[in-house]
Coordinates of C-alpha atoms and ligand atoms in Angstrom, one line a residue:
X1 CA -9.2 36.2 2.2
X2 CA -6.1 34.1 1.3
X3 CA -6.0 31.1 3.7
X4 CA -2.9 30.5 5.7
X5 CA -0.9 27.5 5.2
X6 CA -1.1 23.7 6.9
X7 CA 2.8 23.1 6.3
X8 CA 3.0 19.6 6.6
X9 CA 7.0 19.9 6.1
X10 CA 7.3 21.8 9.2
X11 CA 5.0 19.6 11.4
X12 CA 6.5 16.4 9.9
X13 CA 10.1 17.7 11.1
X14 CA 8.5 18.2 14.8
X15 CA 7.5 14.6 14.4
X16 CA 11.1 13.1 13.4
X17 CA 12.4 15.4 16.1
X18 CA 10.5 13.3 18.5
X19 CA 11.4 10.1 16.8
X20 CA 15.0 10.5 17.4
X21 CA 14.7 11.6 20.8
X22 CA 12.5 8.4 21.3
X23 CA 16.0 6.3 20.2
X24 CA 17.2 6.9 23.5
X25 CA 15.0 4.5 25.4
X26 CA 16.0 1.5 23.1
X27 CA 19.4 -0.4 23.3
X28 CA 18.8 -1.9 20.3
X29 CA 17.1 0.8 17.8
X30 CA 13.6 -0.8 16.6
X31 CA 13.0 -1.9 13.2
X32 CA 10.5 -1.6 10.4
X33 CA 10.1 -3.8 7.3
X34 CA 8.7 -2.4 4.2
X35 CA 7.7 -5.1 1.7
X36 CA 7.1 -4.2 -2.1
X37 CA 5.5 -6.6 -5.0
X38 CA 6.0 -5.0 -8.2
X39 CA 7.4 -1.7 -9.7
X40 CA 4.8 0.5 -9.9
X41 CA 6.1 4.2 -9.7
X42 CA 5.1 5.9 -7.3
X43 CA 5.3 2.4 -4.4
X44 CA 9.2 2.6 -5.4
X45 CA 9.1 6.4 -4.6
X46 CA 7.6 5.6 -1.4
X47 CA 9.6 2.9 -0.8
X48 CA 13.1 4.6 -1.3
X49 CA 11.6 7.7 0.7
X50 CA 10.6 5.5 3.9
X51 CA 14.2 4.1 3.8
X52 CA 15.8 7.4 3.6
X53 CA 13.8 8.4 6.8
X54 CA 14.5 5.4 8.8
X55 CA 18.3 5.6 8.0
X56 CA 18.0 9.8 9.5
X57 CA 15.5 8.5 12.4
X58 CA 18.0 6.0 13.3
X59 CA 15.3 3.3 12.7
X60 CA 16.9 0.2 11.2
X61 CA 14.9 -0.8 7.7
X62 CA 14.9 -3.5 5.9
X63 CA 12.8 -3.9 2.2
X64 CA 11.9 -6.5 0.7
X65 CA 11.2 -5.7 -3.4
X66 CA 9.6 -8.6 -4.5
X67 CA 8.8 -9.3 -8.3
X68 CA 5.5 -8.9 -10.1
X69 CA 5.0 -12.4 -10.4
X70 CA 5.2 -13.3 -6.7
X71 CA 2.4 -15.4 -5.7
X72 CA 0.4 -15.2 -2.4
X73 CA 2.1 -18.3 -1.5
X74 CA 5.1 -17.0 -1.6
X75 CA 4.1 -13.5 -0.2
X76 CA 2.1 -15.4 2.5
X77 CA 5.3 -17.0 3.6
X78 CA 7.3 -13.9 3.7
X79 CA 4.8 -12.2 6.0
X80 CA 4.5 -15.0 8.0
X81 CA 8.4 -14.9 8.8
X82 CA 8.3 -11.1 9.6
X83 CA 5.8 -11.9 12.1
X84 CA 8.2 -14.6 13.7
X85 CA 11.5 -12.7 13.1
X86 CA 12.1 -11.2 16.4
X87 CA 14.9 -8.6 15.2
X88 CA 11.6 -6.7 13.4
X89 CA 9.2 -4.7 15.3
X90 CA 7.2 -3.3 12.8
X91 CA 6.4 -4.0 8.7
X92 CA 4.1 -2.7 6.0
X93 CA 2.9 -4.6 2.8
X94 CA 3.2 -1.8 0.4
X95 CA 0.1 -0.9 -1.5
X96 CA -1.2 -1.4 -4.0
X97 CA -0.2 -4.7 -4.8
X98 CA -0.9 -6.5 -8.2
X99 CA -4.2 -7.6 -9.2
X100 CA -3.5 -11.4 -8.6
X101 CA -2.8 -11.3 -5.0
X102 CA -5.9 -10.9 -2.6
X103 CA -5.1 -7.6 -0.6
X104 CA -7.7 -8.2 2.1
X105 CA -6.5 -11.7 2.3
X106 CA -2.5 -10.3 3.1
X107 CA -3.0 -7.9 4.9
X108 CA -5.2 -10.4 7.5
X109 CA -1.7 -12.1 8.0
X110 CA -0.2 -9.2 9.4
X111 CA 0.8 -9.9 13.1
X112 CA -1.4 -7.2 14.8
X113 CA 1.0 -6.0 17.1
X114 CA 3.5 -5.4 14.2
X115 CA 1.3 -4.2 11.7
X116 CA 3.0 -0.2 10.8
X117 CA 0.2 0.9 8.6
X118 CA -3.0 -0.4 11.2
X119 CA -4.4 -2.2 7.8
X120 CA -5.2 -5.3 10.1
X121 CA -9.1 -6.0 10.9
X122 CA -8.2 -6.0 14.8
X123 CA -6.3 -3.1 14.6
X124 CA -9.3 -1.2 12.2
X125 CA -11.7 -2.8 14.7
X126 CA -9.9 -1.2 17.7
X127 CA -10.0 2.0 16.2
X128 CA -13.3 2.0 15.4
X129 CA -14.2 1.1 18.8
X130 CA -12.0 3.9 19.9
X131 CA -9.6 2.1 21.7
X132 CA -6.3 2.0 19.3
X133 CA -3.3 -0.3 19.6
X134 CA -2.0 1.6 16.5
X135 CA -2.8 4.6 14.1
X136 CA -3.4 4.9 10.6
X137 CA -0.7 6.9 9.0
X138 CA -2.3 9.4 7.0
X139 CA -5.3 10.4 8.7
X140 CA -2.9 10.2 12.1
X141 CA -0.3 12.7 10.0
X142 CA -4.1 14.9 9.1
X143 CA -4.5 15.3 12.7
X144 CA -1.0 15.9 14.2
X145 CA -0.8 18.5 11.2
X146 CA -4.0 20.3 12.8
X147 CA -2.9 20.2 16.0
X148 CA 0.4 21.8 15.0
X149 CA -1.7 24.6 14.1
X150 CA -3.9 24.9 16.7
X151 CA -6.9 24.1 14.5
X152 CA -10.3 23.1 16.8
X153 CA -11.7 19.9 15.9
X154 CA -14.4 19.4 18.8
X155 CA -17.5 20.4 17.9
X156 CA -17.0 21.6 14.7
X157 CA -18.7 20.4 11.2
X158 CA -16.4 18.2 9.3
X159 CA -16.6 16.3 5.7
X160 CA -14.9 13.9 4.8
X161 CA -15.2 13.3 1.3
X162 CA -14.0 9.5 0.2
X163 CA -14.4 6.7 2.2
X164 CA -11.4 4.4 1.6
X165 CA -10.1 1.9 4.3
X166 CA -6.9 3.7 4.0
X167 CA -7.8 7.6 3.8
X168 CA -11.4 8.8 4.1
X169 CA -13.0 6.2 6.2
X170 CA -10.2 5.8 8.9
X171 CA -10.5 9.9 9.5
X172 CA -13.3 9.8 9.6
X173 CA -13.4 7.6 12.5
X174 CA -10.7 9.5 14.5
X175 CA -12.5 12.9 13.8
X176 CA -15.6 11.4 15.4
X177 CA -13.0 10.2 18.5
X178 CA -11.8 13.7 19.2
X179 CA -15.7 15.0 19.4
X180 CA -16.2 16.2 15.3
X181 CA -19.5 16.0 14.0
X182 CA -18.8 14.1 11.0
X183 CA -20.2 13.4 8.0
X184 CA -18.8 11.1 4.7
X185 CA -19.6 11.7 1.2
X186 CA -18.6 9.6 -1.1
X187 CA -19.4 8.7 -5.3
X188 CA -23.6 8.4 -4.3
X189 CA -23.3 11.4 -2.4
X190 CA -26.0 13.5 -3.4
X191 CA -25.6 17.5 -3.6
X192 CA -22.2 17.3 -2.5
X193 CA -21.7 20.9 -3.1
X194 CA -24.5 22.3 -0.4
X195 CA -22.8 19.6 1.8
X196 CA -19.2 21.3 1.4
X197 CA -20.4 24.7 2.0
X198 CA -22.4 23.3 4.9
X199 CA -18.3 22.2 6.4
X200 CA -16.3 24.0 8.8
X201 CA -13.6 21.6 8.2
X202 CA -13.1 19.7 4.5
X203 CA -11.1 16.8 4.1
X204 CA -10.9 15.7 0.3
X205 CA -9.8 12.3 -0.2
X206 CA -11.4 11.7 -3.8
X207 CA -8.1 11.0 -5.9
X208 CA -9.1 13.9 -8.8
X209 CA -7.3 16.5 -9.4
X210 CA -9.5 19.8 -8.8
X211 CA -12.0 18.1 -7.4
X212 CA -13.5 20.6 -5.2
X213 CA -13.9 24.0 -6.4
X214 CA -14.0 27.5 -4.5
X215 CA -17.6 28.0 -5.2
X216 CA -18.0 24.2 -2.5
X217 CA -16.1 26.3 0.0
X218 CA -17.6 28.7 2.8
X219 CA -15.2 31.8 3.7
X220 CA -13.4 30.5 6.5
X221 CA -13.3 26.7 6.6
X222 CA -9.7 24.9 6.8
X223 CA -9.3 23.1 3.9
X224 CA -7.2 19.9 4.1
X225 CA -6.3 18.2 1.1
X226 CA -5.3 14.4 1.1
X227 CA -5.6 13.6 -2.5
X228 CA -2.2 13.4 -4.6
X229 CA -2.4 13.4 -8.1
X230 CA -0.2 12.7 -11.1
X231 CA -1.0 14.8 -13.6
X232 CA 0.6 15.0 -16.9
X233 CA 3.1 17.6 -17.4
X234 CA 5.6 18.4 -20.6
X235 CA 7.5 15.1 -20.7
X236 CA 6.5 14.0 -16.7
X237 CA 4.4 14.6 -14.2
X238 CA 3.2 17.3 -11.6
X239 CA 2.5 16.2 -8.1
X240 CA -1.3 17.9 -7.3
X241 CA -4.2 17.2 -4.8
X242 CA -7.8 17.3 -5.0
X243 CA -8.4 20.8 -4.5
X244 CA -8.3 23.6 -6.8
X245 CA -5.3 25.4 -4.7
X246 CA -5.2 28.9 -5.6
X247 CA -8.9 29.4 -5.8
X248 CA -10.1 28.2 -2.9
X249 CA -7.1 29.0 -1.1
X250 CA -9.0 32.6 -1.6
X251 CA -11.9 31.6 0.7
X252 CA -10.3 28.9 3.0
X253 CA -9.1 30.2 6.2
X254 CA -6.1 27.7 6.3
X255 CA -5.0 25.2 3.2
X256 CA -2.7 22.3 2.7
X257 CA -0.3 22.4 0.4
X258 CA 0.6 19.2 -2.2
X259 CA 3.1 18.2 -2.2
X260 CA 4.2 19.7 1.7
X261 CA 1.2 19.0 3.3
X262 CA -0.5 16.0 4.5
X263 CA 1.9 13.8 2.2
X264 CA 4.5 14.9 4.1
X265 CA 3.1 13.9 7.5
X266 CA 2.2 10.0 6.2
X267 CA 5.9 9.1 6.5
X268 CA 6.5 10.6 10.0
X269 CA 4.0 8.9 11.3
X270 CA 5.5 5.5 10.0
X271 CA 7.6 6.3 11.5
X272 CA 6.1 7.3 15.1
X273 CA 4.3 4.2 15.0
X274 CA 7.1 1.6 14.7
X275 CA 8.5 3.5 17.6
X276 CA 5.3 3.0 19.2
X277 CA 4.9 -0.7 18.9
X278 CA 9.3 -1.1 19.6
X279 CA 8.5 0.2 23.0
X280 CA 5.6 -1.9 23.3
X281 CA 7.4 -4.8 23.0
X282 CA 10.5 -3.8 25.2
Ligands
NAP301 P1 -9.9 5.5 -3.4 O1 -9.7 4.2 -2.7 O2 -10.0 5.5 -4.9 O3 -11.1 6.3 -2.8 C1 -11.6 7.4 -3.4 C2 -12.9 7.8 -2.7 O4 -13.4 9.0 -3.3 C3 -14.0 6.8 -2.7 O5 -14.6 6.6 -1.4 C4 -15.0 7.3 -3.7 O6 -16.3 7.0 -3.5 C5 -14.8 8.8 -3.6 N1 -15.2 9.5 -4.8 C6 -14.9 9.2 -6.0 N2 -15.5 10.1 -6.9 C7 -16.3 10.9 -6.1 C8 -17.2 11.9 -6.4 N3 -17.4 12.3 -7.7 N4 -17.8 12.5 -5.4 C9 -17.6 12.1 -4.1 N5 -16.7 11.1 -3.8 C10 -16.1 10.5 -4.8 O7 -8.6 6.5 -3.1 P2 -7.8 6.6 -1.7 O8 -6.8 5.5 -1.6 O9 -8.7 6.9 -0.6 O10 -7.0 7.9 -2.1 C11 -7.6 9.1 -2.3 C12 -6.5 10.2 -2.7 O11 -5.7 10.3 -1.5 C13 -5.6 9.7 -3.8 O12 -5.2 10.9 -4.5 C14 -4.4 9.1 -3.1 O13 -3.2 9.2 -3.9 C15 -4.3 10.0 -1.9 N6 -3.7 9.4 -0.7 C16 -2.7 10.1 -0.2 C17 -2.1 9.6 0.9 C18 -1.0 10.5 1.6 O14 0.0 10.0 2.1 N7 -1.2 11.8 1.6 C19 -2.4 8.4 1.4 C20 -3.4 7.7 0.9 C21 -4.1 8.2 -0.2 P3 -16.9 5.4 -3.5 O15 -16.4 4.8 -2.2 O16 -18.3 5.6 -3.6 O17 -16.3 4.8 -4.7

């Protein structure tokens, strides 16, 4: 079998589509803040990437690149002037951030009904209790990317393996709200393989490249990989997920791509959301 692909570039472009036809509501086009301590990488990347989008979208954008050495003073007082500043509707603290500012601590500060990336308690709370103000951006990408496809979600066996606030857990969560039977594994998981092969649907959020193997996959289950790698290559890097691609696109029924899949979809729905919370506020 060689599993058909979960384009996340083609669903993504469905959701800007939408995004610019939502500009027509607003006399003022909403805004979305993206603050960045630091200069790792692959946040700069990110960064410059969101800003691009925003600037297509129509979506004003403002970033805020802060220096390594910012304290959480200082970083305190910044997020506490987005949340006042009535000119932005939505903002993001940029993760991860260095190791001297408490992240649980920022991201509490976060006006709820502004936060972009639904990091805040109240807003993890609300989705939990399955009554969202806003959606996570990646898992909310994984699921507009299955819907694109027409992939079934009720009823069916899915595994989510990781169980981060930002990736595994939150999916989790919205799998379980659209009627998934759900299960997380995670580093203590024991006999993860029988678990995998137990999955109609596999969601690896684990952070290792070629993490799960064709012989964790039964013939036919959609594959969806969430993982994105740098792994050394010549004098850079190579972009690659969790999953071992070719072989277990072999058995999978459908398969995300990386990069073009669910990284893809993590910006759009940034994106969505500020919308989202604009017209809220209008
Ligand atoms: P993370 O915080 O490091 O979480 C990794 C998860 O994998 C943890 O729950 C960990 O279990 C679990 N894990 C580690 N080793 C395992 C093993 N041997 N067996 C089973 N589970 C194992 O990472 P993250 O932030 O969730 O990110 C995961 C990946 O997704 C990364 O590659 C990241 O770059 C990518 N990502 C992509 C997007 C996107 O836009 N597409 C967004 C976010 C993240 P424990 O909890 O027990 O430690």
């Amino acid at each position: 079998m060689s599993a058909r692909l979960l384009s996340g570039k083609e669903a993504a472009a469905k959701v800007f589509d939408e995004v610019k036809s939502a500009m027509r509501a607003f006399t003022q086009p909403p805004s979305l803040a993206v603050v960045q301590v630091g200069s790792d990488p692959a946040s700069g990347v990110y960064v410059n990437m969101k800003e691009k989008r925003c600037l297509e979208c129509g979506i004003r954008s403002a970033v805020f690149r802060l220096p390594e050495n910012t304290t959480e003073t200082e970083l305190s007082e910044l997020i506490s002037k987005l949340n006042s500043d009535q000119t932005i509707d939505a903002f993001l603290i940029q993760l991860p951030l260095p190791e001297h500012i408490n992240e649980a601590r920022m991201l509490e500060l976060i006006r709820p009904d502004k936060d972009a990336d639904c990091f805040h308690p109240y807003n993890f709370g609300r989705l939990a209790a399955g009554n969202p103000l806003v959606l996570p951006c990646t898992p909310a990408g994984v699921l507009v990317l299955l819907d694109h496809y027409g992939i079934e979600i009720e009823g069916k066996r899915a595994l989510v393996i990781g169980r981060s606030n930002i990736a595994g857990k939150p999916l989790g969560l919205m799998l379980l709200a659209r009627h998934a039977s759900v299960t997380w594994a995670h580093s203590r998981t024991r006999n993860l393989p029988d678990l995998c092969r137990e999955a109609e649907l596999i969601f690896a959020a684990v952070g290792k490249p070629n993490f799960l193997t064709a012989d964790m996959v039964s013939p036919g289950a959609v594959v969806v990989d969430v993982g994105i790698n740098r792994v050394p290559s010549g004098d850079g890097y190579v972009l690659r997920g969790d999953v071992d691609f070719e072989a277990v696109s072999e058995r999978a029924s459908w398969i995300t791509p990386v990069p073009g899949g669910v990284g893809a979809m993590t910006i759009a729905m940034l994106l969505s959301n500020c919308v989202a919370l604009a017209r809220a506020r209008l």
